[in-house]
Amino acid sequence: MQHLRTLPENSVGRAYASWLDKEGVSPDTRDQVRFIDDEECAYVMQRYRECHDFYHAVTGLPVMVEGEIALKGFEFANTLLPMTGLSLFAVARLKLPERSRFWRVYLPWAVTNGLRSKEIINVYWEEQLEHDVDDLRLDLGMERPPDLRETRKVLREQRKAAEDKMRRVGGLRTLRTS
């Protein structure tokens, strides 16, 4: 991991390491595949799990539930793995504004980019580490989604400003009625 942090700023490896650091996760946190008897199928599923964080790094989607569901939508459109499609039912866990944003912004992005992109499960990520991440996205036919963390930050700031304004207006009304 230390080597990846020394790679050029916009390299796949640096983007991957930066994303892991930002999200507070590690490649060592992935569980081993269980309950699959066929050795080849088990390998494919293990590889899928190991690559999942690269998908996050390339898309920029965070590990919060909303980001995970958006990524699962992309993965389903791209790989047609049934478990990724089933993961989309987790949209029911989202709060109404998040669910609305998912349907309006992130699901259309996921479907469009998942269908258009080359199959990301076939990317040999270890060979891409020193390549430019923007060039890789271009080669794959993938666009980055709107920055979910930034979107949520802006909405929090807007909500706080509106609440502050309501408190000030409410305070003025109290003074006027006294």
PDB file of N, CA, C and O in Angstrom, residues 25 70 89 119 136 141 143 148 158:
ATOM      1  N   VAL A  25     -10.981   1.978   4.911  1.00  0.00           N
ATOM      2  CA  VAL A  25     -11.069   0.540   4.677  1.00  0.00           C
ATOM      3  C   VAL A  25      -9.729   0.021   4.174  1.00  0.00           C
ATOM      4  O   VAL A  25      -8.822   0.791   3.874  1.00  0.00           O
ATOM      5  N   ALA A  70     -25.543   2.493  -5.351  1.00  0.00           N
ATOM      6  CA  ALA A  70     -25.261   3.026  -6.687  1.00  0.00           C
ATOM      7  C   ALA A  70     -24.214   2.164  -7.392  1.00  0.00           C
ATOM      8  O   ALA A  70     -24.359   1.839  -8.579  1.00  0.00           O
ATOM      9  N   PHE A  89     -32.271  -4.033  -3.803  1.00  0.00           N
ATOM     10  CA  PHE A  89     -33.416  -3.948  -2.894  1.00  0.00           C
ATOM     11  C   PHE A  89     -33.088  -3.145  -1.641  1.00  0.00           C
ATOM     12  O   PHE A  89     -33.981  -2.668  -0.953  1.00  0.00           O
ATOM     13  N   GLU A 119     -16.575  -4.719 -19.612  1.00  0.00           N
ATOM     14  CA  GLU A 119     -16.790  -5.476 -18.374  1.00  0.00           C
ATOM     15  C   GLU A 119     -15.630  -5.250 -17.403  1.00  0.00           C
ATOM     16  O   GLU A 119     -14.504  -5.683 -17.653  1.00  0.00           O
ATOM     17  N   LEU A 136      -8.075   5.438 -17.981  1.00  0.00           N
ATOM     18  CA  LEU A 136      -8.707   4.132 -17.782  1.00  0.00           C
ATOM     19  C   LEU A 136     -10.220   4.253 -17.907  1.00  0.00           C
ATOM     20  O   LEU A 136     -10.861   3.435 -18.578  1.00  0.00           O
ATOM     21  N   GLY A 141     -14.999   3.297 -21.068  1.00  0.00           N
ATOM     22  CA  GLY A 141     -16.269   3.884 -21.495  1.00  0.00           C
ATOM     23  C   GLY A 141     -17.139   4.294 -20.327  1.00  0.00           C
ATOM     24  O   GLY A 141     -18.361   4.189 -20.362  1.00  0.00           O
ATOM     25  N   GLU A 143     -18.107   7.159 -17.171  1.00  0.00           N
ATOM     26  CA  GLU A 143     -18.058   8.510 -16.613  1.00  0.00           C
ATOM     27  C   GLU A 143     -18.172   8.412 -15.102  1.00  0.00           C
ATOM     28  O   GLU A 143     -18.827   7.505 -14.581  1.00  0.00           O
ATOM     29  N   LEU A 148     -20.912  12.103  -4.535  1.00  0.00           N
ATOM     30  CA  LEU A 148     -21.963  11.894  -3.536  1.00  0.00           C
ATOM     31  C   LEU A 148     -21.640  12.578  -2.220  1.00  0.00           C
ATOM     32  O   LEU A 148     -22.515  13.187  -1.595  1.00  0.00           O
ATOM     33  N   GLN A 158     -27.061  23.649   3.111  1.00  0.00           N
ATOM     34  CA  GLN A 158     -28.302  24.341   2.752  1.00  0.00           C
ATOM     35  C   GLN A 158     -29.363  24.155   3.832  1.00  0.00           C
ATOM     36  O   GLN A 158     -30.063  25.106   4.201  1.00  0.00           O
TER      37      GLN A 158
END
